[in-house]
GROMACS .gro file of C-alpha atoms in nm:
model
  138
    1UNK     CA    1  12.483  -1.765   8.409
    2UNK     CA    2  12.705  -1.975   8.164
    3UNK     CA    3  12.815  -1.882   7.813
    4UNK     CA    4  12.811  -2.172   7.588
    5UNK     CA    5  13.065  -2.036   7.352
    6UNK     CA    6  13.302  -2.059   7.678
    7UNK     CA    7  13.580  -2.294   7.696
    8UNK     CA    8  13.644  -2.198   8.060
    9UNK     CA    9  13.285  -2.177   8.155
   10UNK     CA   10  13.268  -2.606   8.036
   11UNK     CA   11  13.577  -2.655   8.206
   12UNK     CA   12  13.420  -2.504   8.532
   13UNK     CA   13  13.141  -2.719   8.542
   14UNK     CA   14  13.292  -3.071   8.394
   15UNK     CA   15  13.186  -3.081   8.035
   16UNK     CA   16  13.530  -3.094   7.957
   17UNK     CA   17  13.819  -3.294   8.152
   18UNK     CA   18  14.080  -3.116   8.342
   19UNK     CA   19  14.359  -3.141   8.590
   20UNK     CA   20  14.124  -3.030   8.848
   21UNK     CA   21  14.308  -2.983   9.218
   22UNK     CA   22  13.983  -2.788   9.415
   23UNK     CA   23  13.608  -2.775   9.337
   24UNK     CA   24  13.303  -2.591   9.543
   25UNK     CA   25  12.958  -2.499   9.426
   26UNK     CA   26  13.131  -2.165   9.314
   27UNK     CA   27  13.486  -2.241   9.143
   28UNK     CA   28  13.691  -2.554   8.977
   29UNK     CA   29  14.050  -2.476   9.009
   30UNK     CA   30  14.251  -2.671   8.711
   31UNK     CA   31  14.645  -2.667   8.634
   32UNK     CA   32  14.683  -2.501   8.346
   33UNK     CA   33  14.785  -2.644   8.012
   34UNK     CA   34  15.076  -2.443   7.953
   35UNK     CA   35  15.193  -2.353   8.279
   36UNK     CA   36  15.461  -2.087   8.367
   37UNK     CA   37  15.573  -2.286   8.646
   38UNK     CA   38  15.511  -2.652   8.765
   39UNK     CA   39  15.171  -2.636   8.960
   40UNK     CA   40  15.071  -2.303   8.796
   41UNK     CA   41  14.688  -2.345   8.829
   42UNK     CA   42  14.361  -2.112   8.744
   43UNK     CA   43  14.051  -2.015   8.935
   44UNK     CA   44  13.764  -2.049   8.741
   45UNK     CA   45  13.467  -1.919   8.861
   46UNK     CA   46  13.129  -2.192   8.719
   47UNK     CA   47  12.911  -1.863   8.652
   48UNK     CA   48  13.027  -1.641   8.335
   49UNK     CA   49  13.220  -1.296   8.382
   50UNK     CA   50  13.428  -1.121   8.132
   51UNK     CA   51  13.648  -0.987   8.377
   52UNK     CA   52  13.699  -0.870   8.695
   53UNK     CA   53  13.444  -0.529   8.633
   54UNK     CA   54  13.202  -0.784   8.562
   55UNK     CA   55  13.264  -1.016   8.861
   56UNK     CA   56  12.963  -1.013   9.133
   57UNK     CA   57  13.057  -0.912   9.448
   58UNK     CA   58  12.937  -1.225   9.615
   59UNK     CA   59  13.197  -1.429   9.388
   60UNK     CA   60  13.485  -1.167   9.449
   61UNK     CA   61  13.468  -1.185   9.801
   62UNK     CA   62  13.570  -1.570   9.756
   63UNK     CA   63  13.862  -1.515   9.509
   64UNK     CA   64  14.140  -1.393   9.732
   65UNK     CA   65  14.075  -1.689   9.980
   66UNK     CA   66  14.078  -1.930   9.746
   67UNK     CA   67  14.353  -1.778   9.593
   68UNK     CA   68  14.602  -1.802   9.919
   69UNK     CA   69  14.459  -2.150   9.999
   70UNK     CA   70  14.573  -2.328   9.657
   71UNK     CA   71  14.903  -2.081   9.703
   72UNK     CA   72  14.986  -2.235  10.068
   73UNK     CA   73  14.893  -2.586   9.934
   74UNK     CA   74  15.147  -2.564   9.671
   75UNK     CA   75  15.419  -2.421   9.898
   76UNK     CA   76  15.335  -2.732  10.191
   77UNK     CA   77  15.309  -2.976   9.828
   78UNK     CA   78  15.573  -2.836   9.561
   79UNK     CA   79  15.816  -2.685   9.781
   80UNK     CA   80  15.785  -2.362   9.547
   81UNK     CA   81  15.875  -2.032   9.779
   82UNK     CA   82  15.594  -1.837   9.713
   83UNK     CA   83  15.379  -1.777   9.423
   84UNK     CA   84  15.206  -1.447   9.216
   85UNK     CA   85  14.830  -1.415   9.215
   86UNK     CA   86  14.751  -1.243   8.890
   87UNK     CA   87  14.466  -1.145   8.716
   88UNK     CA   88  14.482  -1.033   8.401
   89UNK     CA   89  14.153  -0.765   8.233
   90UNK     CA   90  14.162  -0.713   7.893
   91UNK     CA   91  14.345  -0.817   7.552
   92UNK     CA   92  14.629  -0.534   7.636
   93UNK     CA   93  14.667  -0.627   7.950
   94UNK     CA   94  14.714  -1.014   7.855
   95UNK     CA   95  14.387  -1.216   7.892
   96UNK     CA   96  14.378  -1.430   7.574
   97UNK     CA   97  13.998  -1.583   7.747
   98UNK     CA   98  13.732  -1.397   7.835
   99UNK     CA   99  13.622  -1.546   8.122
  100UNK     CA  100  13.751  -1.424   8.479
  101UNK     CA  101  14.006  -1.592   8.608
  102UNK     CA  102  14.291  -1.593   8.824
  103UNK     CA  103  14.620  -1.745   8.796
  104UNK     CA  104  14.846  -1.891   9.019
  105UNK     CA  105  15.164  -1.962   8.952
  106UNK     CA  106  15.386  -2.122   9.199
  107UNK     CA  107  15.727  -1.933   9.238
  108UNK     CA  108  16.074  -2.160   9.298
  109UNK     CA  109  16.419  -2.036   9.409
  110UNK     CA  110  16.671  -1.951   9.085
  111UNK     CA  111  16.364  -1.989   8.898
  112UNK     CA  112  16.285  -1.784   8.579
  113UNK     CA  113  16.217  -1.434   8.613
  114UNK     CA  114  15.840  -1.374   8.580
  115UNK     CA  115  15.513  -1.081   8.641
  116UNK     CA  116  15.814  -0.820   8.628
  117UNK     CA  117  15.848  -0.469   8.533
  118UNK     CA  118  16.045  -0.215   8.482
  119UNK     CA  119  16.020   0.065   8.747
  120UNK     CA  120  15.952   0.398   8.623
  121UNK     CA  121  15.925   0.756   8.743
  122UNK     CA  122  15.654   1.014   8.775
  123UNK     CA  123  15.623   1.338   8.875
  124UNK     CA  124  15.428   1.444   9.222
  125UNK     CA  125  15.296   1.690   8.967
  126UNK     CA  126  15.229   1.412   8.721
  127UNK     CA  127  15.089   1.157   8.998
  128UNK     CA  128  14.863   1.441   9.077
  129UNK     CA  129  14.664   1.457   8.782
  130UNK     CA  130  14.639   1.084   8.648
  131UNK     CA  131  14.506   1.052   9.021
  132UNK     CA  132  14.238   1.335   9.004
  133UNK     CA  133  14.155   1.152   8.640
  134UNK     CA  134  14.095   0.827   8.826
  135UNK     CA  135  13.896   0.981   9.133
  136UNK     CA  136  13.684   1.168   8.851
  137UNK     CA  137  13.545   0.854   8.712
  138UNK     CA  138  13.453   0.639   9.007
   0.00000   0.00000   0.00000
């Protein structure tokens, strides 16, 4: 299924032009327009998902070795030395489209500091419950 309101879902299927560096039946992979690295590219599926709770399994099961394929290409291409697969679900959590889609964004020594956080602490008391939350709703 395609969404015609969907910027990604025409980019995935070639209504409109990209830097395109992989294509199957299931996914165009394009370098992004504002990259956060040189190379940083995005999976985009061809079918229509909001996110990742949406995804079919069929086209899940694909993502991750797609995902290290492009990555290894870009370290044997770019000379980068290594690269973050990220995903991101949700307007709080940094998705700006709503179409799935994975990022990957090549990662070069003394480069900029990038998909960081700050470490925090928790509990085993406090780790406890937020895990018997989880459990409770799957």
């Amino acid at each position: 299924m395609k969404d015609n309101n969907c910027i990604f879902c025409k980019i995935a299927n070639g209504e409109i032009p990209s830097a395109t560096i992989y294509e199957d039946e299931s996914f165009r992979v394009i370098l992004d327009l504002g990259p956060a690295s040189k190379g940083h590219a995005l999976i985009l599926p061809k079918e229509h998902f909001k996110d990742i709770c949406e995804l079919e399994d069929s086209v899940a099961s694909k993502v991750l070795p797609l995902a290290a394929k492009i990555g290894a290409a870009m370290k044997k291409s770019l000379g980068c030395a290594g690269f973050n697969v990220v995903q991101n679900n949700g307007a709080a959590a940094g998705q700006t489209v709503f179409h799935f889609h994975v990022h990957i964004i090549p990662r070069y020594e003394n480069g900029p500091s990038m998909v960081a956080w700050t470490q925090g602490e928790e509990t085993p008391e406090a780790l406890a419950e937020t895990a018997a939350k989880i459990k409770s709703a799957l």
